Amino acid sequence: MIEVRNITKIYNKGKPNEIVAIREINMKIEDGSIVAITGPSGCGKTTLLSIIGLILTPTYGEIIYDGESVLKFSDNWKTNFRRSKIGFIFQHINLLPQYTAIENILLPLYSMNVNPSQYMERAIELLSRLRILERAKYRVEQLSGGEQQRVAFIRALIKDPDYIFADEPTVFVDEETSRIIHGLIQELRDRGKTIVISTHDSELLKIADKVYKMASGRLL
Ligand SMILES: Nc1ncnc2c1ncn2[C@@H]1O[C@H](COP(=O)(O)OP(=O)(O)O)[C@@H](O)[C@H]1O
Ligand SMILES: [Mg+2]
């Protein structure tokens, strides 16, 4: 279980442009569930997701994974924890444009002490599942937004992480691809994975076990 305790994030604290992005957020995220966070643009979804996924440090509050409060650990510890347990799909897709789809999927593995070639089979399976296998050797800059989003999705799933964070994962894709992604997310849950998604996608909200609504940095 992930527990989010009293999380507040203030950007540019103490400066004239200070902004409280999220305020006193408390959540309990059960293992093997799909949790959706929804709310208008600017309400703090990306900030919250990044904090729970240990990419961003909150100003106040605690994040607890399986009973262990983790924010007190070093950046190194957090990086290792993320690499071994977390897959994160960013809203701004964050791929390397000059590299091919398959390179983007396998490159992060080089920093993880594993042999990327042993993940090739899984990469191919996911590429074909998401109907972009024929784009595997295209440079990312030659792919459409929807294709890039699928590549980012596969990159996050390649190591079969326990926790998957996805920031609006279906905004750039067509309906059919959305359905494939929904199916994949449900399958991940059925295999015991924990999925936290920020989304406006009503179909995605339907498959969620729990939906949190946000407005102006607070949970409603
Ligand atoms: N790096 C940043 N620096 C300053 N303000 C930020 C930063 N990131 C987000 N914000 C602000 O925090 C608020 C929440 O943003 P965000 O978490 O991106 O919301 P959402 O994902 O729901 O659109 C917004 O007012 C946004 O402008
Ligand atoms: Mg966002």
PDB file of C-alpha atoms and ligand atoms in Angstrom:
ATOM      1  CA  MET A   1       0.000   0.000   0.000  1.00  0.00           C
ATOM      2  CA  ILE A   2       1.081   3.569  -0.657  1.00  0.00           C
ATOM      3  CA  GLU A   3       0.039   6.141   1.917  1.00  0.00           C
ATOM      4  CA  VAL A   4       0.078   9.809   1.051  1.00  0.00           C
ATOM      5  CA  ARG A   5       0.107  11.861   4.244  1.00  0.00           C
ATOM      6  CA  ASN A   6      -0.547  15.549   4.402  1.00  0.00           C
ATOM      7  CA  ILE A   7       1.281  16.368   1.211  1.00  0.00           C
ATOM      8  CA  THR A   8       1.675  20.031   0.350  1.00  0.00           C
ATOM      9  CA  LYS A   9       3.760  21.393  -2.516  1.00  0.00           C
ATOM     10  CA  ILE A  10       4.677  25.036  -2.714  1.00  0.00           C
ATOM     11  CA  TYR A  11       6.607  26.076  -5.819  1.00  0.00           C
ATOM     12  CA  ASN A  12       8.971  29.056  -5.533  1.00  0.00           C
ATOM     13  CA  LYS A  13       8.476  29.146  -1.780  1.00  0.00           C
ATOM     14  CA  GLY A  14       9.191  32.546  -0.233  1.00  0.00           C
ATOM     15  CA  LYS A  15       9.413  34.265  -3.619  1.00  0.00           C
ATOM     16  CA  PRO A  16       6.906  36.718  -5.110  1.00  0.00           C
ATOM     17  CA  ASN A  17       5.783  34.021  -7.571  1.00  0.00           C
ATOM     18  CA  GLU A  18       5.148  31.477  -4.811  1.00  0.00           C
ATOM     19  CA  ILE A  19       2.327  29.081  -5.605  1.00  0.00           C
ATOM     20  CA  VAL A  20       0.709  26.398  -3.492  1.00  0.00           C
ATOM     21  CA  ALA A  21       0.138  23.693  -6.113  1.00  0.00           C
ATOM     22  CA  ILE A  22      -1.347  21.065  -3.802  1.00  0.00           C
ATOM     23  CA  ARG A  23      -2.462  21.268  -0.219  1.00  0.00           C
ATOM     24  CA  GLU A  24      -2.731  18.698   2.585  1.00  0.00           C
ATOM     25  CA  ILE A  25      -3.442  15.708   0.416  1.00  0.00           C
ATOM     26  CA  ASN A  26      -4.159  12.371   2.103  1.00  0.00           C
ATOM     27  CA  MET A  27      -4.688   9.156   0.166  1.00  0.00           C
ATOM     28  CA  LYS A  28      -4.397   5.426   0.631  1.00  0.00           C
ATOM     29  CA  ILE A  29      -3.559   3.509  -2.505  1.00  0.00           C
ATOM     30  CA  GLU A  30      -4.219  -0.219  -2.204  1.00  0.00           C
ATOM     31  CA  ASP A  31      -1.939  -2.714  -3.917  1.00  0.00           C
ATOM     32  CA  GLY A  32      -3.444  -4.250  -7.017  1.00  0.00           C
ATOM     33  CA  SER A  33      -5.821  -1.394  -7.686  1.00  0.00           C
ATOM     34  CA  ILE A  34      -6.377   1.296 -10.274  1.00  0.00           C
ATOM     35  CA  VAL A  35      -6.602   4.739  -8.728  1.00  0.00           C
ATOM     36  CA  ALA A  36      -7.580   7.687 -10.898  1.00  0.00           C
ATOM     37  CA  ILE A  37      -7.029  11.339 -10.125  1.00  0.00           C
ATOM     38  CA  THR A  38      -9.164  13.742 -12.080  1.00  0.00           C
ATOM     39  CA  GLY A  39      -9.829  17.460 -12.116  1.00  0.00           C
ATOM     40  CA  PRO A  40      -9.379  20.576 -14.241  1.00  0.00           C
ATOM     41  CA  SER A  41      -6.072  21.612 -15.746  1.00  0.00           C
ATOM     42  CA  GLY A  42      -3.870  23.289 -13.152  1.00  0.00           C
ATOM     43  CA  CYS A  43      -5.513  21.614 -10.151  1.00  0.00           C
ATOM     44  CA  GLY A  44      -2.304  19.787  -9.233  1.00  0.00           C
ATOM     45  CA  LYS A  45      -2.591  16.300 -10.774  1.00  0.00           C
ATOM     46  CA  THR A  46       0.889  16.192 -12.292  1.00  0.00           C
ATOM     47  CA  THR A  47       2.421  17.603  -9.126  1.00  0.00           C
ATOM     48  CA  LEU A  48       0.707  14.983  -6.964  1.00  0.00           C
ATOM     49  CA  LEU A  49       1.555  12.098  -9.274  1.00  0.00           C
ATOM     50  CA  SER A  50       5.205  13.183  -9.456  1.00  0.00           C
ATOM     51  CA  ILE A  51       5.432  13.378  -5.679  1.00  0.00           C
ATOM     52  CA  ILE A  52       3.887   9.939  -5.120  1.00  0.00           C
ATOM     53  CA  GLY A  53       6.194   8.558  -7.832  1.00  0.00           C
ATOM     54  CA  LEU A  54       9.209  10.056  -5.990  1.00  0.00           C
ATOM     55  CA  ILE A  55      10.182  12.288  -8.902  1.00  0.00           C
ATOM     56  CA  LEU A  56       9.394  15.501  -7.043  1.00  0.00           C
ATOM     57  CA  THR A  57       9.911  16.291  -3.360  1.00  0.00           C
ATOM     58  CA  PRO A  58       6.977  17.845  -1.509  1.00  0.00           C
ATOM     59  CA  THR A  59       7.313  20.871   0.733  1.00  0.00           C
ATOM     60  CA  TYR A  60       5.514  19.080   3.562  1.00  0.00           C
ATOM     61  CA  GLY A  61       4.194  15.622   4.195  1.00  0.00           C
ATOM     62  CA  GLU A  62       5.113  11.977   3.963  1.00  0.00           C
ATOM     63  CA  ILE A  63       4.963   9.208   1.373  1.00  0.00           C
ATOM     64  CA  ILE A  64       4.858   5.711   2.799  1.00  0.00           C
ATOM     65  CA  TYR A  65       5.450   2.576   0.738  1.00  0.00           C
ATOM     66  CA  ASP A  66       4.515  -0.660   2.521  1.00  0.00           C
ATOM     67  CA  GLY A  67       4.792   0.959   5.921  1.00  0.00           C
ATOM     68  CA  GLU A  68       8.112   2.672   5.235  1.00  0.00           C
ATOM     69  CA  SER A  69       8.343   6.442   5.081  1.00  0.00           C
ATOM     70  CA  VAL A  70      10.617   6.987   2.075  1.00  0.00           C
ATOM     71  CA  LEU A  71      11.191  10.720   1.654  1.00  0.00           C
ATOM     72  CA  LYS A  72      13.887  10.748   4.328  1.00  0.00           C
ATOM     73  CA  PHE A  73      16.117   8.517   2.214  1.00  0.00           C
ATOM     74  CA  SER A  74      18.870   9.831  -0.080  1.00  0.00           C
ATOM     75  CA  ASP A  75      18.302  10.753  -3.723  1.00  0.00           C
ATOM     76  CA  ASN A  76      20.344   7.716  -4.602  1.00  0.00           C
ATOM     77  CA  TRP A  77      18.042   5.428  -2.648  1.00  0.00           C
ATOM     78  CA  LYS A  78      14.994   6.995  -4.255  1.00  0.00           C
ATOM     79  CA  THR A  79      16.474   6.638  -7.735  1.00  0.00           C
ATOM     80  CA  ASN A  80      17.161   2.965  -7.112  1.00  0.00           C
ATOM     81  CA  PHE A  81      13.711   2.432  -5.665  1.00  0.00           C
ATOM     82  CA  ARG A  82      12.161   4.085  -8.711  1.00  0.00           C
ATOM     83  CA  ARG A  83      14.254   2.060 -11.122  1.00  0.00           C
ATOM     84  CA  SER A  84      13.346  -1.243  -9.552  1.00  0.00           C
ATOM     85  CA  LYS A  85       9.709  -0.665  -8.615  1.00  0.00           C
ATOM     86  CA  ILE A  86       8.173   2.222 -10.515  1.00  0.00           C
ATOM     87  CA  GLY A  87       7.212   2.887 -14.123  1.00  0.00           C
ATOM     88  CA  PHE A  88       6.315   6.510 -14.854  1.00  0.00           C
ATOM     89  CA  ILE A  89       4.581   7.777 -17.993  1.00  0.00           C
ATOM     90  CA  PHE A  90       4.962  11.523 -18.251  1.00  0.00           C
ATOM     91  CA  GLN A  91       2.368  13.914 -19.580  1.00  0.00           C
ATOM     92  CA  HIS A  92       5.048  15.521 -21.755  1.00  0.00           C
ATOM     93  CA  ILE A  93       6.166  12.286 -23.176  1.00  0.00           C
ATOM     94  CA  ASN A  94       9.889  12.788 -22.527  1.00  0.00           C
ATOM     95  CA  LEU A  95      11.408  10.475 -25.112  1.00  0.00           C
ATOM     96  CA  LEU A  96      14.746  11.062 -26.825  1.00  0.00           C
ATOM     97  CA  PRO A  97      13.681  12.375 -30.259  1.00  0.00           C
ATOM     98  CA  GLN A  98      16.808  11.371 -32.216  1.00  0.00           C
ATOM     99  CA  TYR A  99      16.645   7.762 -31.069  1.00  0.00           C
ATOM    100  CA  THR A 100      14.339   5.086 -32.402  1.00  0.00           C
ATOM    101  CA  ALA A 101      11.292   3.772 -30.584  1.00  0.00           C
ATOM    102  CA  ILE A 102      12.987   0.518 -29.625  1.00  0.00           C
ATOM    103  CA  GLU A 103      16.122   2.359 -28.461  1.00  0.00           C
ATOM    104  CA  ASN A 104      13.987   4.598 -26.250  1.00  0.00           C
ATOM    105  CA  ILE A 105      12.362   1.539 -24.726  1.00  0.00           C
ATOM    106  CA  LEU A 106      15.605  -0.312 -24.059  1.00  0.00           C
ATOM    107  CA  LEU A 107      18.032   2.559 -23.285  1.00  0.00           C
ATOM    108  CA  PRO A 108      16.963   3.098 -19.653  1.00  0.00           C
ATOM    109  CA  LEU A 109      17.815  -0.524 -18.946  1.00  0.00           C
ATOM    110  CA  TYR A 110      21.523   0.162 -19.516  1.00  0.00           C
ATOM    111  CA  SER A 111      21.637   2.127 -16.273  1.00  0.00           C
ATOM    112  CA  MET A 112      19.976  -0.679 -14.336  1.00  0.00           C
ATOM    113  CA  ASN A 113      22.545  -3.441 -14.376  1.00  0.00           C
ATOM    114  CA  VAL A 114      20.501  -5.671 -16.626  1.00  0.00           C
ATOM    115  CA  ASN A 115      21.118  -6.975 -20.089  1.00  0.00           C
ATOM    116  CA  PRO A 116      18.721  -5.034 -22.372  1.00  0.00           C
ATOM    117  CA  SER A 117      18.648  -7.832 -24.943  1.00  0.00           C
ATOM    118  CA  GLN A 118      16.785 -10.062 -22.517  1.00  0.00           C
ATOM    119  CA  TYR A 119      13.925  -7.567 -22.622  1.00  0.00           C
ATOM    120  CA  MET A 120      13.697  -7.540 -26.396  1.00  0.00           C
ATOM    121  CA  GLU A 121      10.981 -10.176 -26.501  1.00  0.00           C
ATOM    122  CA  ARG A 122       8.786  -8.293 -24.065  1.00  0.00           C
ATOM    123  CA  ALA A 123       9.381  -5.048 -25.989  1.00  0.00           C
ATOM    124  CA  ILE A 124       8.285  -6.685 -29.221  1.00  0.00           C
ATOM    125  CA  GLU A 125       5.222  -8.192 -27.579  1.00  0.00           C
ATOM    126  CA  LEU A 126       4.155  -4.803 -26.196  1.00  0.00           C
ATOM    127  CA  LEU A 127       4.927  -2.992 -29.452  1.00  0.00           C
ATOM    128  CA  SER A 128       2.752  -5.386 -31.382  1.00  0.00           C
ATOM    129  CA  ARG A 129       0.030  -5.312 -28.743  1.00  0.00           C
ATOM    130  CA  LEU A 130      -0.082  -1.520 -29.025  1.00  0.00           C
ATOM    131  CA  ARG A 131       0.075  -1.765 -32.805  1.00  0.00           C
ATOM    132  CA  ILE A 132       3.336   0.097 -33.349  1.00  0.00           C
ATOM    133  CA  LEU A 133       5.710  -2.775 -34.043  1.00  0.00           C
ATOM    134  CA  GLU A 134       6.215  -1.562 -37.592  1.00  0.00           C
ATOM    135  CA  ARG A 135       7.363   1.785 -36.121  1.00  0.00           C
ATOM    136  CA  ALA A 136       9.954   0.214 -33.808  1.00  0.00           C
ATOM    137  CA  LYS A 137      12.904   1.376 -35.887  1.00  0.00           C
ATOM    138  CA  TYR A 138      11.619   4.863 -36.626  1.00  0.00           C
ATOM    139  CA  ARG A 139      13.180   7.768 -34.833  1.00  0.00           C
ATOM    140  CA  VAL A 140      10.789   9.178 -32.247  1.00  0.00           C
ATOM    141  CA  GLU A 141      10.757  12.583 -33.963  1.00  0.00           C
ATOM    142  CA  GLN A 142       9.163  10.847 -36.957  1.00  0.00           C
ATOM    143  CA  LEU A 143       6.311   9.431 -34.885  1.00  0.00           C
ATOM    144  CA  SER A 144       2.916  10.988 -34.196  1.00  0.00           C
ATOM    145  CA  GLY A 145       1.961  12.123 -30.690  1.00  0.00           C
ATOM    146  CA  GLY A 146      -0.150   9.012 -30.193  1.00  0.00           C
ATOM    147  CA  GLU A 147       2.650   6.714 -31.319  1.00  0.00           C
ATOM    148  CA  GLN A 148       5.087   8.473 -28.999  1.00  0.00           C
ATOM    149  CA  GLN A 149       2.671   8.055 -26.121  1.00  0.00           C
ATOM    150  CA  ARG A 150       2.534   4.327 -26.730  1.00  0.00           C
ATOM    151  CA  VAL A 151       6.334   4.133 -26.846  1.00  0.00           C
ATOM    152  CA  ALA A 152       6.485   5.972 -23.521  1.00  0.00           C
ATOM    153  CA  PHE A 153       3.972   3.521 -22.118  1.00  0.00           C
ATOM    154  CA  ILE A 154       6.038   0.530 -23.188  1.00  0.00           C
ATOM    155  CA  ARG A 155       9.211   2.109 -21.827  1.00  0.00           C
ATOM    156  CA  ALA A 156       7.506   2.422 -18.442  1.00  0.00           C
ATOM    157  CA  LEU A 157       6.283  -1.176 -18.492  1.00  0.00           C
ATOM    158  CA  ILE A 158       9.358  -2.890 -19.835  1.00  0.00           C
ATOM    159  CA  LYS A 159      10.735  -3.952 -16.454  1.00  0.00           C
ATOM    160  CA  ASP A 160       7.332  -5.039 -15.226  1.00  0.00           C
ATOM    161  CA  PRO A 161       7.300  -2.569 -12.291  1.00  0.00           C
ATOM    162  CA  ASP A 162       5.032  -2.999  -9.259  1.00  0.00           C
ATOM    163  CA  TYR A 163       3.764   0.572  -9.419  1.00  0.00           C
ATOM    164  CA  ILE A 164       2.759   2.363 -12.591  1.00  0.00           C
ATOM    165  CA  PHE A 165       2.125   6.104 -12.634  1.00  0.00           C
ATOM    166  CA  ALA A 166       0.591   7.495 -15.788  1.00  0.00           C
ATOM    167  CA  ASP A 167      -0.052  11.177 -16.333  1.00  0.00           C
ATOM    168  CA  GLU A 168      -2.938  11.485 -18.809  1.00  0.00           C
ATOM    169  CA  PRO A 169      -1.857   8.400 -20.764  1.00  0.00           C
ATOM    170  CA  THR A 170      -4.611   8.471 -23.365  1.00  0.00           C
ATOM    171  CA  VAL A 171      -4.798  12.148 -24.367  1.00  0.00           C
ATOM    172  CA  PHE A 172      -3.000  11.781 -27.678  1.00  0.00           C
ATOM    173  CA  VAL A 173      -4.304   8.426 -28.856  1.00  0.00           C
ATOM    174  CA  ASP A 174      -7.326   7.416 -30.910  1.00  0.00           C
ATOM    175  CA  GLU A 175     -10.282   5.551 -29.490  1.00  0.00           C
ATOM    176  CA  GLU A 176      -9.139   2.126 -30.470  1.00  0.00           C
ATOM    177  CA  THR A 177      -5.670   2.613 -28.973  1.00  0.00           C
ATOM    178  CA  SER A 178      -7.325   3.983 -25.845  1.00  0.00           C
ATOM    179  CA  ARG A 179      -9.257   0.756 -25.546  1.00  0.00           C
ATOM    180  CA  ILE A 180      -6.077  -1.269 -25.917  1.00  0.00           C
ATOM    181  CA  ILE A 181      -4.436   0.823 -23.201  1.00  0.00           C
ATOM    182  CA  HIS A 182      -7.477   0.365 -20.932  1.00  0.00           C
ATOM    183  CA  GLY A 183      -7.266  -3.391 -21.455  1.00  0.00           C
ATOM    184  CA  LEU A 184      -3.567  -3.367 -20.687  1.00  0.00           C
ATOM    185  CA  ILE A 185      -4.114  -1.355 -17.504  1.00  0.00           C
ATOM    186  CA  GLN A 186      -6.801  -3.774 -16.308  1.00  0.00           C
ATOM    187  CA  GLU A 187      -4.553  -6.701 -17.041  1.00  0.00           C
ATOM    188  CA  LEU A 188      -1.770  -5.099 -15.017  1.00  0.00           C
ATOM    189  CA  ARG A 189      -4.152  -4.679 -12.103  1.00  0.00           C
ATOM    190  CA  ASP A 190      -5.269  -8.291 -12.404  1.00  0.00           C
ATOM    191  CA  ARG A 191      -1.624  -9.280 -12.114  1.00  0.00           C
ATOM    192  CA  GLY A 192      -1.438  -7.376  -8.820  1.00  0.00           C
ATOM    193  CA  LYS A 193       0.128  -4.156 -10.065  1.00  0.00           C
ATOM    194  CA  THR A 194      -0.810  -0.794  -8.598  1.00  0.00           C
ATOM    195  CA  ILE A 195      -1.720   1.845 -11.152  1.00  0.00           C
ATOM    196  CA  VAL A 196      -2.184   5.527 -10.416  1.00  0.00           C
ATOM    197  CA  ILE A 197      -3.428   7.617 -13.325  1.00  0.00           C
ATOM    198  CA  SER A 198      -4.318  11.226 -13.823  1.00  0.00           C
ATOM    199  CA  THR A 199      -6.975  11.450 -16.482  1.00  0.00           C
ATOM    200  CA  HIS A 200     -10.077  13.052 -17.941  1.00  0.00           C
ATOM    201  CA  ASP A 201     -10.862   9.957 -19.972  1.00  0.00           C
ATOM    202  CA  SER A 202     -14.335   8.856 -18.874  1.00  0.00           C
ATOM    203  CA  GLU A 203     -13.732   5.259 -19.970  1.00  0.00           C
ATOM    204  CA  LEU A 204     -10.558   5.133 -17.924  1.00  0.00           C
ATOM    205  CA  LEU A 205     -12.449   6.524 -14.920  1.00  0.00           C
ATOM    206  CA  LYS A 206     -14.942   3.681 -15.302  1.00  0.00           C
ATOM    207  CA  ILE A 207     -12.314   0.977 -14.859  1.00  0.00           C
ATOM    208  CA  ALA A 208     -10.748   2.692 -11.842  1.00  0.00           C
ATOM    209  CA  ASP A 209     -11.311   1.097  -8.425  1.00  0.00           C
ATOM    210  CA  LYS A 210     -11.152   4.509  -6.848  1.00  0.00           C
ATOM    211  CA  VAL A 211     -11.493   7.995  -8.281  1.00  0.00           C
ATOM    212  CA  TYR A 212     -10.158  11.076  -6.515  1.00  0.00           C
ATOM    213  CA  LYS A 213     -11.429  14.429  -7.697  1.00  0.00           C
ATOM    214  CA  MET A 214      -9.231  17.465  -7.301  1.00  0.00           C
ATOM    215  CA  ALA A 215      -9.851  21.194  -7.496  1.00  0.00           C
ATOM    216  CA  SER A 216      -7.402  24.009  -6.774  1.00  0.00           C
ATOM    217  CA  GLY A 217      -4.822  21.741  -5.211  1.00  0.00           C
ATOM    218  CA  ARG A 218      -7.187  19.931  -2.874  1.00  0.00           C
ATOM    219  CA  LEU A 219      -8.921  16.574  -2.913  1.00  0.00           C
ATOM    220  CA  LEU A 220     -12.671  16.936  -2.949  1.00  0.00           C
TER     221      LEU A 220
HETATM  222  N1  LIG B   1       7.612  23.705 -11.855  1.00  0.00           N
HETATM  223  C1  LIG B   1       6.646  24.550 -11.511  1.00  0.00           C
HETATM  224  N2  LIG B   1       6.924  25.774 -11.037  1.00  0.00           N
HETATM  225  C2  LIG B   1       5.956  26.632 -10.648  1.00  0.00           C
HETATM  226  N3  LIG B   1       4.647  26.361 -10.703  1.00  0.00           N
HETATM  227  C3  LIG B   1       4.291  25.142 -11.167  1.00  0.00           C
HETATM  228  C4  LIG B   1       5.259  24.182 -11.599  1.00  0.00           C
HETATM  229  N4  LIG B   1       4.600  23.068 -12.002  1.00  0.00           N
HETATM  230  C5  LIG B   1       3.284  23.326 -11.850  1.00  0.00           C
HETATM  231  N5  LIG B   1       3.096  24.566 -11.338  1.00  0.00           N
HETATM  232  C6  LIG B   1       1.789  25.166 -10.988  1.00  0.00           C
HETATM  233  O1  LIG B   1       1.171  24.329 -10.021  1.00  0.00           O
HETATM  234  C7  LIG B   1      -0.211  24.193 -10.276  1.00  0.00           C
HETATM  235  C8  LIG B   1      -0.552  22.732 -10.507  1.00  0.00           C
HETATM  236  O2  LIG B   1       0.050  22.295 -11.718  1.00  0.00           O
HETATM  237  P1  LIG B   1      -0.020  20.796 -12.230  1.00  0.00           P
HETATM  238  O3  LIG B   1       0.375  19.910 -11.123  1.00  0.00           O
HETATM  239  O4  LIG B   1       0.763  20.717 -13.487  1.00  0.00           O
HETATM  240  O5  LIG B   1      -1.592  20.630 -12.518  1.00  0.00           O
HETATM  241  P2  LIG B   1      -2.372  19.658 -13.548  1.00  0.00           P
HETATM  242  O6  LIG B   1      -1.473  18.512 -13.868  1.00  0.00           O
HETATM  243  O7  LIG B   1      -3.617  19.272 -12.825  1.00  0.00           O
HETATM  244  O8  LIG B   1      -2.668  20.485 -14.763  1.00  0.00           O
HETATM  245  C9  LIG B   1      -0.515  25.076 -11.475  1.00  0.00           C
HETATM  246  O9  LIG B   1      -0.948  26.327 -10.998  1.00  0.00           O
HETATM  247  C10 LIG B   1       0.832  25.216 -12.158  1.00  0.00           C
HETATM  248  O10 LIG B   1       0.934  26.417 -12.859  1.00  0.00           O
HETATM  249 MG    MG B   2      -0.811  17.735 -15.623  1.00  0.00          MG
END
